[in-house]
Each structure stands twice: as structure tokens, then as C-alpha cells.
Amino acid sequence: MMEKVLVTGGSGYVAQFVMAQALAAGYAVRTTVRNVAKSQAKVRAGLTELGADASGVEFVAADLTHDDGWLEAMNGIDFVLHVASPMPLDLPKDENDLIIPAKEGALRVMQAAHAAGVKRVVMTSAFGAVGMGRADNEHVFTEEDWAVLDGPGMNAYYKSKTLAERAVWDFADQSGLEVVTMLPVAVLGPLLGGEANGSNHLIQMLLTGAMPGLLDIAIPIVDVRDVARAHVLALQGDVAGERFILSNGNGMKLAEIARILRANLSAEETAKLPKSSVPSWLLRLLAPVVPLLKQTVPDLGVVKKMSNAKAQRLLNWQPQYSNEETLLQVAKMILVAKN
């Protein structure tokens, strides 16, 4: 019989690519969504858009904030790909509104997986659980690093990812459950249903004039298809107990991203692309009265360095899509969707 994987949060952007890769690798797939009636058609359409056969995908209603549905979701499952995590467009005023559901939700999944005898759980954490809270141009981040919770630039989202991952490792140590965690940087890639999900919003902001000028910040990038492939690779092999940074090189400055877009797209397509930089001294001056800037200021001028050598060595993984290729594909799809 085919081995069966459960992918949590099936209506999410990354989760749909993960499901498509799992199907392509020969796994049977079940997924959790909060509302099956509302999400099923959209998820199947997304999988079909990715060239996957969605006809056999099973759906179970389960929410990270409630116990209902999780034991049913785990019944007969060999592996779990825990991708779901709260990710609001705007950070809450109270960080616990994000931290508590992320941490408790992750533990709820682990407990249900352990009770059902699941072989291994692969959890999507984030590079933020490694590299946030530390503004440093010299340090090369590896999987041995952990974010500094009270450090510069830390926010509720990255704190939620860090604390959720730590809780999962504590549970794994106590229970013996096999766990692997993935630490992707900013995930970009093809749009699904014409929507600019996740970090694709950054490219949308650049192309639509929503960003008035280029900030002196650097964004490390990885393609969503490479992220999905790493998740599926982690289901097998001697990698239990490991963390893996998923990145295609160090951070790219917004000015470099803008240069790539301008060099490869028409003048009409890049008409709203910012041409000038916002002075860092001005951002620092405004930071005390603009909360979003207060979080950005510690990263001004910082290009985070990181190593994906461990993923290459143990998972036999390396990015198949260059940053330029990914950026341009995202940009062209955003431009088509806008028209």
C-alpha cells in the first residue's frame, strides 16, 4: 500500500506546493483545513494548477486552536508534514495572540501524531527562528543558532515560530517522536489562482508603487518549489532530529531586486518601481512614532549570511531555481494578474 502523509493547513500557499510534491513522489495525501466545504474546491484547483492529480486527496476539518478532528486526521497516517501556522497580514497588538496558537497548535499536532503512531513529523519553522534578534553582517547562521527573543528586530511572528519550534523539540525529546524542522527564508514562487501570497507581496508592492522608495534592507530568498521538495525529502532517510536552513544564498538588497526587475521587464511594466532609496537616517528618525519602522531599523544595512550546507549534505537538496528566475516569474505573474 502507498504510504500516506498528512499535510496540515492545506489551503495555505506553501502547503499546496508541498502536497503537489508529495503526490508526485508517490504518497497518498490527506490534508487538514478549517472548513472543508469552503476550502476543498480551491485547494483542488491549486493542486491541478500545479499539475498534480488532486482526485484522491482526502480532506479533514481540523483547527490548530481546537482538539476536534486531529485524531481523525491522523488515522492511518505514516508521516505528517506540519506546514500550518498562524501568519496574519498585520502583527497583533498583543504578541500572545500569535504566540499561543502557534505553540499550542504545534503541540496539538505532535500529540495527535504521537498517539496515532506516526513515523515522523516534518515541521515548517522559519529562518526567523535562527537568525532574528541579531543584527550582524559577519556571522554566518547555521542550524546551531537560535533567534534572540529580546534582540533587535524581533517581532511577534518570528517569536511565535521560535517558541513553537522549541516546544516541538521538547516534546520530541520527551516522547521519542521523530521530528525534522525546516527553516526557510522568504518564500517566493509562482502565484496560485492569481493571488500574491506570502513573501510574493514584496514584489507586488515594488511593482504597484505601494513602496515609495527602496529601503536599505536585504531579503534572503528561496523558491517555494525548492522548499516543498525539501519537505518531502525529509520524510525518508537518517535525518530525524535535524533542523535544515532552506535558502538560496545570502540576503538580497531591495536595490538589487529592483535592478533585476528593471533589467528584464519593460519600461511600462516597471513604471511604478521605486527609483530612489529612502535614507536610513530618515527611517531611524521616524522609527519612534512608526511601529513598523521600529522593527525594520535594526536590519538597515544588514545582509544576513547563512549556510544551507547541511541540507545539501544530509538531504541531498540544493535550490533548482535561481533567485533571478524566481523573481522574474513572480513579477510576470503579478503583472498578468493585475491586468
PDB file of N, CA and C in Angstrom, residues 174-270:
ATOM      1  N   GLN A 174      10.917  14.251  24.935  1.00  0.00           N
ATOM      2  CA  GLN A 174      10.171  13.550  25.980  1.00  0.00           C
ATOM      3  C   GLN A 174       9.429  12.323  25.452  1.00  0.00           C
ATOM      4  N   SER A 175       8.947  12.405  24.203  1.00  0.00           N
ATOM      5  CA  SER A 175       8.068  11.357  23.674  1.00  0.00           C
ATOM      6  C   SER A 175       8.782  10.337  22.797  1.00  0.00           C
ATOM      7  N   GLY A 176       9.904  10.741  22.209  1.00  0.00           N
ATOM      8  CA  GLY A 176      10.590   9.869  21.261  1.00  0.00           C
ATOM      9  C   GLY A 176      10.074  10.001  19.834  1.00  0.00           C
ATOM     10  N   LEU A 177       9.100  10.898  19.621  1.00  0.00           N
ATOM     11  CA  LEU A 177       8.576  11.119  18.266  1.00  0.00           C
ATOM     12  C   LEU A 177       9.688  11.639  17.356  1.00  0.00           C
ATOM     13  N   GLU A 178       9.797  11.065  16.152  1.00  0.00           N
ATOM     14  CA  GLU A 178      10.792  11.548  15.184  1.00  0.00           C
ATOM     15  C   GLU A 178      10.328  12.881  14.598  1.00  0.00           C
ATOM     16  N   VAL A 179      11.169  13.905  14.706  1.00  0.00           N
ATOM     17  CA  VAL A 179      10.839  15.247  14.219  1.00  0.00           C
ATOM     18  C   VAL A 179      11.980  15.789  13.382  1.00  0.00           C
ATOM     19  N   VAL A 180      11.638  16.492  12.309  1.00  0.00           N
ATOM     20  CA  VAL A 180      12.581  17.261  11.494  1.00  0.00           C
ATOM     21  C   VAL A 180      11.967  18.637  11.321  1.00  0.00           C
ATOM     22  N   THR A 181      12.778  19.699  11.409  1.00  0.00           N
ATOM     23  CA  THR A 181      12.215  21.035  11.185  1.00  0.00           C
ATOM     24  C   THR A 181      12.904  21.719  10.007  1.00  0.00           C
ATOM     25  N   MET A 182      12.085  22.448   9.247  1.00  0.00           N
ATOM     26  CA  MET A 182      12.555  23.198   8.086  1.00  0.00           C
ATOM     27  C   MET A 182      12.573  24.689   8.414  1.00  0.00           C
ATOM     28  N   LEU A 183      13.621  25.364   7.993  1.00  0.00           N
ATOM     29  CA  LEU A 183      13.842  26.767   8.329  1.00  0.00           C
ATOM     30  C   LEU A 183      14.002  27.608   7.066  1.00  0.00           C
ATOM     31  N   PRO A 184      12.910  27.784   6.306  1.00  0.00           N
ATOM     32  CA  PRO A 184      13.022  28.556   5.068  1.00  0.00           C
ATOM     33  C   PRO A 184      13.138  30.052   5.327  1.00  0.00           C
ATOM     34  N   VAL A 185      13.844  30.737   4.427  1.00  0.00           N
ATOM     35  CA  VAL A 185      13.894  32.199   4.436  1.00  0.00           C
ATOM     36  C   VAL A 185      12.640  32.690   3.713  1.00  0.00           C
ATOM     37  N   ALA A 186      12.656  33.902   3.165  1.00  0.00           N
ATOM     38  CA  ALA A 186      11.470  34.443   2.484  1.00  0.00           C
ATOM     39  C   ALA A 186      11.115  33.552   1.289  1.00  0.00           C
ATOM     40  N   VAL A 187       9.896  33.016   1.300  1.00  0.00           N
ATOM     41  CA  VAL A 187       9.465  32.057   0.282  1.00  0.00           C
ATOM     42  C   VAL A 187       8.721  32.782  -0.836  1.00  0.00           C
ATOM     43  N   LEU A 188       9.277  32.730  -2.030  1.00  0.00           N
ATOM     44  CA  LEU A 188       8.645  33.302  -3.211  1.00  0.00           C
ATOM     45  C   LEU A 188       8.427  32.196  -4.236  1.00  0.00           C
ATOM     46  N   GLY A 189       7.538  32.452  -5.184  1.00  0.00           N
ATOM     47  CA  GLY A 189       7.332  31.464  -6.234  1.00  0.00           C
ATOM     48  C   GLY A 189       6.064  31.723  -7.004  1.00  0.00           C
ATOM     49  N   PRO A 190       5.727  30.803  -7.910  1.00  0.00           N
ATOM     50  CA  PRO A 190       4.562  31.001  -8.776  1.00  0.00           C
ATOM     51  C   PRO A 190       3.294  31.281  -7.986  1.00  0.00           C
ATOM     52  N   LEU A 191       2.488  32.185  -8.527  1.00  0.00           N
ATOM     53  CA  LEU A 191       1.210  32.508  -7.893  1.00  0.00           C
ATOM     54  C   LEU A 191       0.221  31.363  -8.124  1.00  0.00           C
ATOM     55  N   LEU A 192      -0.666  31.162  -7.178  1.00  0.00           N
ATOM     56  CA  LEU A 192      -1.760  30.212  -7.331  1.00  0.00           C
ATOM     57  C   LEU A 192      -3.068  30.983  -7.383  1.00  0.00           C
ATOM     58  N   GLY A 193      -3.847  30.732  -8.405  1.00  0.00           N
ATOM     59  CA  GLY A 193      -5.109  31.439  -8.549  1.00  0.00           C
ATOM     60  C   GLY A 193      -4.942  32.935  -8.739  1.00  0.00           C
ATOM     61  N   GLY A 194      -3.774  33.354  -9.212  1.00  0.00           N
ATOM     62  CA  GLY A 194      -3.533  34.769  -9.457  1.00  0.00           C
ATOM     63  C   GLY A 194      -3.307  35.598  -8.210  1.00  0.00           C
ATOM     64  N   GLU A 195      -3.182  34.954  -7.037  1.00  0.00           N
ATOM     65  CA  GLU A 195      -3.002  35.679  -5.778  1.00  0.00           C
ATOM     66  C   GLU A 195      -1.530  35.735  -5.395  1.00  0.00           C
ATOM     67  N   ALA A 196      -1.094  36.914  -4.952  1.00  0.00           N
ATOM     68  CA  ALA A 196       0.284  37.082  -4.486  1.00  0.00           C
ATOM     69  C   ALA A 196       0.349  36.748  -3.007  1.00  0.00           C
ATOM     70  N   ASN A 197       0.619  35.479  -2.716  1.00  0.00           N
ATOM     71  CA  ASN A 197       0.651  35.025  -1.334  1.00  0.00           C
ATOM     72  C   ASN A 197       2.017  35.201  -0.697  1.00  0.00           C
ATOM     73  N   GLY A 198       2.036  35.232   0.638  1.00  0.00           N
ATOM     74  CA  GLY A 198       3.286  35.228   1.385  1.00  0.00           C
ATOM     75  C   GLY A 198       4.236  36.330   0.979  1.00  0.00           C
ATOM     76  N   SER A 199       5.508  35.975   0.825  1.00  0.00           N
ATOM     77  CA  SER A 199       6.541  36.966   0.515  1.00  0.00           C
ATOM     78  C   SER A 199       6.429  37.512  -0.897  1.00  0.00           C
ATOM     79  N   ASN A 200       5.570  36.904  -1.732  1.00  0.00           N
ATOM     80  CA  ASN A 200       5.320  37.464  -3.062  1.00  0.00           C
ATOM     81  C   ASN A 200       4.732  38.870  -2.975  1.00  0.00           C
ATOM     82  N   HIS A 201       4.147  39.202  -1.823  1.00  0.00           N
ATOM     83  CA  HIS A 201       3.608  40.555  -1.623  1.00  0.00           C
ATOM     84  C   HIS A 201       4.701  41.618  -1.796  1.00  0.00           C
ATOM     85  N   LEU A 202       5.938  41.263  -1.452  1.00  0.00           N
ATOM     86  CA  LEU A 202       7.041  42.214  -1.587  1.00  0.00           C
ATOM     87  C   LEU A 202       7.207  42.654  -3.034  1.00  0.00           C
ATOM     88  N   ILE A 203       7.171  41.699  -3.956  1.00  0.00           N
ATOM     89  CA  ILE A 203       7.320  42.016  -5.378  1.00  0.00           C
ATOM     90  C   ILE A 203       6.107  42.798  -5.855  1.00  0.00           C
ATOM     91  N   GLN A 204       4.937  42.424  -5.376  1.00  0.00           N
ATOM     92  CA  GLN A 204       3.718  43.160  -5.728  1.00  0.00           C
ATOM     93  C   GLN A 204       3.817  44.616  -5.281  1.00  0.00           C
ATOM     94  N   MET A 205       4.318  44.842  -4.077  1.00  0.00           N
ATOM     95  CA  MET A 205       4.466  46.214  -3.565  1.00  0.00           C
ATOM     96  C   MET A 205       5.436  47.015  -4.431  1.00  0.00           C
ATOM     97  N   LEU A 206       6.528  46.397  -4.845  1.00  0.00           N
ATOM     98  CA  LEU A 206       7.514  47.086  -5.674  1.00  0.00           C
ATOM     99  C   LEU A 206       6.925  47.476  -7.028  1.00  0.00           C
ATOM    100  N   LEU A 207       6.151  46.571  -7.623  1.00  0.00           N
ATOM    101  CA  LEU A 207       5.651  46.801  -8.984  1.00  0.00           C
ATOM    102  C   LEU A 207       4.423  47.705  -9.043  1.00  0.00           C
ATOM    103  N   THR A 208       3.719  47.836  -7.920  1.00  0.00           N
ATOM    104  CA  THR A 208       2.473  48.619  -7.931  1.00  0.00           C
ATOM    105  C   THR A 208       2.634  49.998  -7.308  1.00  0.00           C
ATOM    106  N   GLY A 209       3.839  50.335  -6.877  1.00  0.00           N
ATOM    107  CA  GLY A 209       4.063  51.651  -6.289  1.00  0.00           C
ATOM    108  C   GLY A 209       3.666  51.749  -4.833  1.00  0.00           C
ATOM    109  N   ALA A 210       3.350  50.615  -4.211  1.00  0.00           N
ATOM    110  CA  ALA A 210       2.979  50.629  -2.792  1.00  0.00           C
ATOM    111  C   ALA A 210       4.180  50.913  -1.903  1.00  0.00           C
ATOM    112  N   MET A 211       5.377  50.738  -2.458  1.00  0.00           N
ATOM    113  CA  MET A 211       6.600  51.055  -1.726  1.00  0.00           C
ATOM    114  C   MET A 211       7.189  52.320  -2.348  1.00  0.00           C
ATOM    115  N   PRO A 212       7.136  53.440  -1.640  1.00  0.00           N
ATOM    116  CA  PRO A 212       7.541  54.724  -2.225  1.00  0.00           C
ATOM    117  C   PRO A 212       9.032  54.857  -2.517  1.00  0.00           C
ATOM    118  N   GLY A 213       9.845  54.055  -1.829  1.00  0.00           N
ATOM    119  CA  GLY A 213      11.280  54.117  -2.051  1.00  0.00           C
ATOM    120  C   GLY A 213      11.921  52.826  -1.568  1.00  0.00           C
ATOM    121  N   LEU A 214      13.177  52.628  -1.943  1.00  0.00           N
ATOM    122  CA  LEU A 214      13.894  51.398  -1.598  1.00  0.00           C
ATOM    123  C   LEU A 214      14.580  51.537  -0.248  1.00  0.00           C
ATOM    124  N   LEU A 215      14.216  50.680   0.686  1.00  0.00           N
ATOM    125  CA  LEU A 215      14.863  50.666   1.987  1.00  0.00           C
ATOM    126  C   LEU A 215      16.180  49.897   1.884  1.00  0.00           C
ATOM    127  N   ASP A 216      17.131  50.248   2.708  1.00  0.00           N
ATOM    128  CA  ASP A 216      18.426  49.568   2.708  1.00  0.00           C
ATOM    129  C   ASP A 216      18.330  48.299   3.557  1.00  0.00           C
ATOM    130  N   ILE A 217      17.504  47.366   3.092  1.00  0.00           N
ATOM    131  CA  ILE A 217      17.379  46.083   3.760  1.00  0.00           C
ATOM    132  C   ILE A 217      17.619  44.974   2.738  1.00  0.00           C
ATOM    133  N   ALA A 218      17.977  43.798   3.256  1.00  0.00           N
ATOM    134  CA  ALA A 218      18.280  42.661   2.389  1.00  0.00           C
ATOM    135  C   ALA A 218      17.357  41.503   2.731  1.00  0.00           C
ATOM    136  N   ILE A 219      16.823  40.840   1.706  1.00  0.00           N
ATOM    137  CA  ILE A 219      15.873  39.737   1.876  1.00  0.00           C
ATOM    138  C   ILE A 219      16.501  38.452   1.322  1.00  0.00           C
ATOM    139  N   PRO A 220      16.728  37.441   2.162  1.00  0.00           N
ATOM    140  CA  PRO A 220      17.161  36.145   1.628  1.00  0.00           C
ATOM    141  C   PRO A 220      15.963  35.427   1.018  1.00  0.00           C
ATOM    142  N   ILE A 221      16.179  34.758  -0.099  1.00  0.00           N
ATOM    143  CA  ILE A 221      15.075  34.206  -0.900  1.00  0.00           C
ATOM    144  C   ILE A 221      15.261  32.705  -1.113  1.00  0.00           C
ATOM    145  N   VAL A 222      14.136  32.003  -1.174  1.00  0.00           N
ATOM    146  CA  VAL A 222      14.130  30.610  -1.628  1.00  0.00           C
ATOM    147  C   VAL A 222      12.823  30.378  -2.374  1.00  0.00           C
ATOM    148  N   ASP A 223      12.881  29.561  -3.421  1.00  0.00           N
ATOM    149  CA  ASP A 223      11.698  29.277  -4.230  1.00  0.00           C
ATOM    150  C   ASP A 223      10.804  28.271  -3.509  1.00  0.00           C
ATOM    151  N   VAL A 224       9.499  28.492  -3.571  1.00  0.00           N
ATOM    152  CA  VAL A 224       8.545  27.635  -2.881  1.00  0.00           C
ATOM    153  C   VAL A 224       8.641  26.189  -3.361  1.00  0.00           C
ATOM    154  N   ARG A 225       8.988  25.983  -4.635  1.00  0.00           N
ATOM    155  CA  ARG A 225       9.108  24.619  -5.149  1.00  0.00           C
ATOM    156  C   ARG A 225      10.299  23.900  -4.531  1.00  0.00           C
ATOM    157  N   ASP A 226      11.374  24.634  -4.275  1.00  0.00           N
ATOM    158  CA  ASP A 226      12.523  24.048  -3.594  1.00  0.00           C
ATOM    159  C   ASP A 226      12.203  23.756  -2.132  1.00  0.00           C
ATOM    160  N   VAL A 227      11.435  24.629  -1.516  1.00  0.00           N
ATOM    161  CA  VAL A 227      11.012  24.403  -0.131  1.00  0.00           C
ATOM    162  C   VAL A 227      10.170  23.139  -0.033  1.00  0.00           C
ATOM    163  N   ALA A 228       9.215  22.998  -0.939  1.00  0.00           N
ATOM    164  CA  ALA A 228       8.339  21.826  -0.928  1.00  0.00           C
ATOM    165  C   ALA A 228       9.137  20.540  -1.131  1.00  0.00           C
ATOM    166  N   ARG A 229      10.088  20.587  -2.043  1.00  0.00           N
ATOM    167  CA  ARG A 229      10.890  19.387  -2.323  1.00  0.00           C
ATOM    168  C   ARG A 229      11.691  18.973  -1.095  1.00  0.00           C
ATOM    169  N   ALA A 230      12.221  19.947  -0.355  1.00  0.00           N
ATOM    170  CA  ALA A 230      12.985  19.634   0.857  1.00  0.00           C
ATOM    171  C   ALA A 230      12.104  18.948   1.896  1.00  0.00           C
ATOM    172  N   HIS A 231      10.864  19.409   2.022  1.00  0.00           N
ATOM    173  CA  HIS A 231       9.946  18.787   2.977  1.00  0.00           C
ATOM    174  C   HIS A 231       9.741  17.307   2.657  1.00  0.00           C
ATOM    175  N   VAL A 232       9.540  17.007   1.401  1.00  0.00           N
ATOM    176  CA  VAL A 232       9.283  15.621   1.009  1.00  0.00           C
ATOM    177  C   VAL A 232      10.545  14.772   1.163  1.00  0.00           C
ATOM    178  N   LEU A 233      11.696  15.329   0.846  1.00  0.00           N
ATOM    179  CA  LEU A 233      12.956  14.607   1.037  1.00  0.00           C
ATOM    180  C   LEU A 233      13.170  14.236   2.498  1.00  0.00           C
ATOM    181  N   ALA A 234      12.692  15.104   3.408  1.00  0.00           N
ATOM    182  CA  ALA A 234      12.913  14.886   4.840  1.00  0.00           C
ATOM    183  C   ALA A 234      12.038  13.781   5.429  1.00  0.00           C
ATOM    184  N   LEU A 235      11.100  13.248   4.646  1.00  0.00           N
ATOM    185  CA  LEU A 235      10.259  12.168   5.141  1.00  0.00           C
ATOM    186  C   LEU A 235      11.038  10.868   5.288  1.00  0.00           C
ATOM    187  N   GLN A 236      12.084  10.718   4.503  1.00  0.00           N
ATOM    188  CA  GLN A 236      12.857   9.481   4.498  1.00  0.00           C
ATOM    189  C   GLN A 236      14.312   9.774   4.869  1.00  0.00           C
ATOM    190  N   GLY A 237      15.042   8.739   5.183  1.00  0.00           N
ATOM    191  CA  GLY A 237      16.469   8.896   5.443  1.00  0.00           C
ATOM    192  C   GLY A 237      16.776   9.141   6.912  1.00  0.00           C
ATOM    193  N   ASP A 238      18.059   9.142   7.217  1.00  0.00           N
ATOM    194  CA  ASP A 238      18.536   9.265   8.595  1.00  0.00           C
ATOM    195  C   ASP A 238      18.687  10.740   8.968  1.00  0.00           C
ATOM    196  N   VAL A 239      17.548  11.444   9.025  1.00  0.00           N
ATOM    197  CA  VAL A 239      17.598  12.878   9.324  1.00  0.00           C
ATOM    198  C   VAL A 239      16.711  13.266  10.507  1.00  0.00           C
ATOM    199  N   ALA A 240      16.172  12.284  11.217  1.00  0.00           N
ATOM    200  CA  ALA A 240      15.352  12.599  12.388  1.00  0.00           C
ATOM    201  C   ALA A 240      16.183  13.374  13.402  1.00  0.00           C
ATOM    202  N   GLY A 241      15.554  14.387  14.008  1.00  0.00           N
ATOM    203  CA  GLY A 241      16.249  15.203  14.998  1.00  0.00           C
ATOM    204  C   GLY A 241      17.052  16.343  14.409  1.00  0.00           C
ATOM    205  N   GLU A 242      16.898  16.606  13.117  1.00  0.00           N
ATOM    206  CA  GLU A 242      17.692  17.638  12.453  1.00  0.00           C
ATOM    207  C   GLU A 242      16.853  18.864  12.103  1.00  0.00           C
ATOM    208  N   ARG A 243      17.520  20.016  12.061  1.00  0.00           N
ATOM    209  CA  ARG A 243      16.953  21.260  11.535  1.00  0.00           C
ATOM    210  C   ARG A 243      17.660  21.556  10.215  1.00  0.00           C
ATOM    211  N   PHE A 244      16.942  22.189   9.260  1.00  0.00           N
ATOM    212  CA  PHE A 244      17.544  22.483   7.964  1.00  0.00           C
ATOM    213  C   PHE A 244      17.200  23.896   7.504  1.00  0.00           C
ATOM    214  N   ILE A 245      18.231  24.707   7.290  1.00  0.00           N
ATOM    215  CA  ILE A 245      18.045  26.029   6.690  1.00  0.00           C
ATOM    216  C   ILE A 245      17.820  25.859   5.191  1.00  0.00           C
ATOM    217  N   LEU A 246      16.753  26.471   4.683  1.00  0.00           N
ATOM    218  CA  LEU A 246      16.439  26.421   3.255  1.00  0.00           C
ATOM    219  C   LEU A 246      16.580  27.824   2.690  1.00  0.00           C
ATOM    220  N   SER A 247      17.668  28.056   1.970  1.00  0.00           N
ATOM    221  CA  SER A 247      17.927  29.374   1.404  1.00  0.00           C
ATOM    222  C   SER A 247      18.749  29.232   0.135  1.00  0.00           C
ATOM    223  N   ASN A 248      18.558  30.176  -0.781  1.00  0.00           N
ATOM    224  CA  ASN A 248      19.368  30.196  -1.998  1.00  0.00           C
ATOM    225  C   ASN A 248      20.318  31.386  -1.906  1.00  0.00           C
ATOM    226  N   GLY A 249      21.282  31.282  -0.994  1.00  0.00           N
ATOM    227  CA  GLY A 249      22.266  32.353  -0.833  1.00  0.00           C
ATOM    228  C   GLY A 249      21.894  33.314   0.276  1.00  0.00           C
ATOM    229  N   ASN A 250      22.721  34.343   0.426  1.00  0.00           N
ATOM    230  CA  ASN A 250      22.515  35.342   1.463  1.00  0.00           C
ATOM    231  C   ASN A 250      21.437  36.343   1.051  1.00  0.00           C
ATOM    232  N   GLY A 251      21.145  37.284   1.941  1.00  0.00           N
ATOM    233  CA  GLY A 251      20.121  38.279   1.660  1.00  0.00           C
ATOM    234  C   GLY A 251      20.417  39.107   0.415  1.00  0.00           C
ATOM    235  N   MET A 252      19.354  39.455  -0.333  1.00  0.00           N
ATOM    236  CA  MET A 252      19.474  40.329  -1.500  1.00  0.00           C
ATOM    237  C   MET A 252      18.896  41.695  -1.149  1.00  0.00           C
ATOM    238  N   LYS A 253      19.651  42.757  -1.401  1.00  0.00           N
ATOM    239  CA  LYS A 253      19.151  44.095  -1.107  1.00  0.00           C
ATOM    240  C   LYS A 253      17.994  44.437  -2.058  1.00  0.00           C
ATOM    241  N   LEU A 254      17.074  45.241  -1.539  1.00  0.00           N
ATOM    242  CA  LEU A 254      15.935  45.640  -2.364  1.00  0.00           C
ATOM    243  C   LEU A 254      16.400  46.335  -3.641  1.00  0.00           C
ATOM    244  N   ALA A 255      17.490  47.079  -3.562  1.00  0.00           N
ATOM    245  CA  ALA A 255      18.013  47.762  -4.750  1.00  0.00           C
ATOM    246  C   ALA A 255      18.442  46.761  -5.812  1.00  0.00           C
ATOM    247  N   GLU A 256      18.984  45.617  -5.393  1.00  0.00           N
ATOM    248  CA  GLU A 256      19.390  44.581  -6.341  1.00  0.00           C
ATOM    249  C   GLU A 256      18.168  43.901  -6.949  1.00  0.00           C
ATOM    250  N   ILE A 257      17.144  43.658  -6.133  1.00  0.00           N
ATOM    251  CA  ILE A 257      15.907  43.079  -6.646  1.00  0.00           C
ATOM    252  C   ILE A 257      15.281  44.011  -7.681  1.00  0.00           C
ATOM    253  N   ALA A 258      15.258  45.311  -7.365  1.00  0.00           N
ATOM    254  CA  ALA A 258      14.704  46.299  -8.291  1.00  0.00           C
ATOM    255  C   ALA A 258      15.513  46.343  -9.583  1.00  0.00           C
ATOM    256  N   ARG A 259      16.831  46.217  -9.472  1.00  0.00           N
ATOM    257  CA  ARG A 259      17.689  46.236 -10.660  1.00  0.00           C
ATOM    258  C   ARG A 259      17.379  45.059 -11.574  1.00  0.00           C
ATOM    259  N   ILE A 260      17.186  43.869 -10.989  1.00  0.00           N
ATOM    260  CA  ILE A 260      16.867  42.677 -11.779  1.00  0.00           C
ATOM    261  C   ILE A 260      15.531  42.855 -12.494  1.00  0.00           C
ATOM    262  N   LEU A 261      14.538  43.370 -11.790  1.00  0.00           N
ATOM    263  CA  LEU A 261      13.229  43.574 -12.406  1.00  0.00           C
ATOM    264  C   LEU A 261      13.307  44.587 -13.540  1.00  0.00           C
ATOM    265  N   ARG A 262      14.006  45.688 -13.305  1.00  0.00           N
ATOM    266  CA  ARG A 262      14.091  46.747 -14.328  1.00  0.00           C
ATOM    267  C   ARG A 262      14.863  46.275 -15.564  1.00  0.00           C
ATOM    268  N   ALA A 263      15.868  45.416 -15.333  1.00  0.00           N
ATOM    269  CA  ALA A 263      16.701  44.950 -16.455  1.00  0.00           C
ATOM    270  C   ALA A 263      15.988  43.923 -17.328  1.00  0.00           C
ATOM    271  N   ASN A 264      14.961  43.264 -16.778  1.00  0.00           N
ATOM    272  CA  ASN A 264      14.338  42.166 -17.513  1.00  0.00           C
ATOM    273  C   ASN A 264      12.878  42.403 -17.889  1.00  0.00           C
ATOM    274  N   LEU A 265      12.304  43.505 -17.409  1.00  0.00           N
ATOM    275  CA  LEU A 265      10.927  43.836 -17.744  1.00  0.00           C
ATOM    276  C   LEU A 265      10.889  45.141 -18.528  1.00  0.00           C
ATOM    277  N   SER A 266       9.773  45.417 -19.170  1.00  0.00           N
ATOM    278  CA  SER A 266       9.665  46.625 -19.983  1.00  0.00           C
ATOM    279  C   SER A 266       9.548  47.870 -19.106  1.00  0.00           C
ATOM    280  N   ALA A 267       9.801  49.016 -19.728  1.00  0.00           N
ATOM    281  CA  ALA A 267       9.683  50.292 -19.006  1.00  0.00           C
ATOM    282  C   ALA A 267       8.258  50.493 -18.501  1.00  0.00           C
ATOM    283  N   GLU A 268       7.287  50.045 -19.289  1.00  0.00           N
ATOM    284  CA  GLU A 268       5.889  50.174 -18.868  1.00  0.00           C
ATOM    285  C   GLU A 268       5.600  49.299 -17.646  1.00  0.00           C
ATOM    286  N   GLU A 269       6.152  48.092 -17.648  1.00  0.00           N
ATOM    287  CA  GLU A 269       5.905  47.161 -16.544  1.00  0.00           C
ATOM    288  C   GLU A 269       6.568  47.611 -15.252  1.00  0.00           C
ATOM    289  N   THR A 270       7.659  48.359 -15.372  1.00  0.00           N
ATOM    290  CA  THR A 270       8.395  48.804 -14.178  1.00  0.00           C
ATOM    291  C   THR A 270       8.198  50.293 -13.900  1.00  0.00           C
TER     292      THR A 270
END
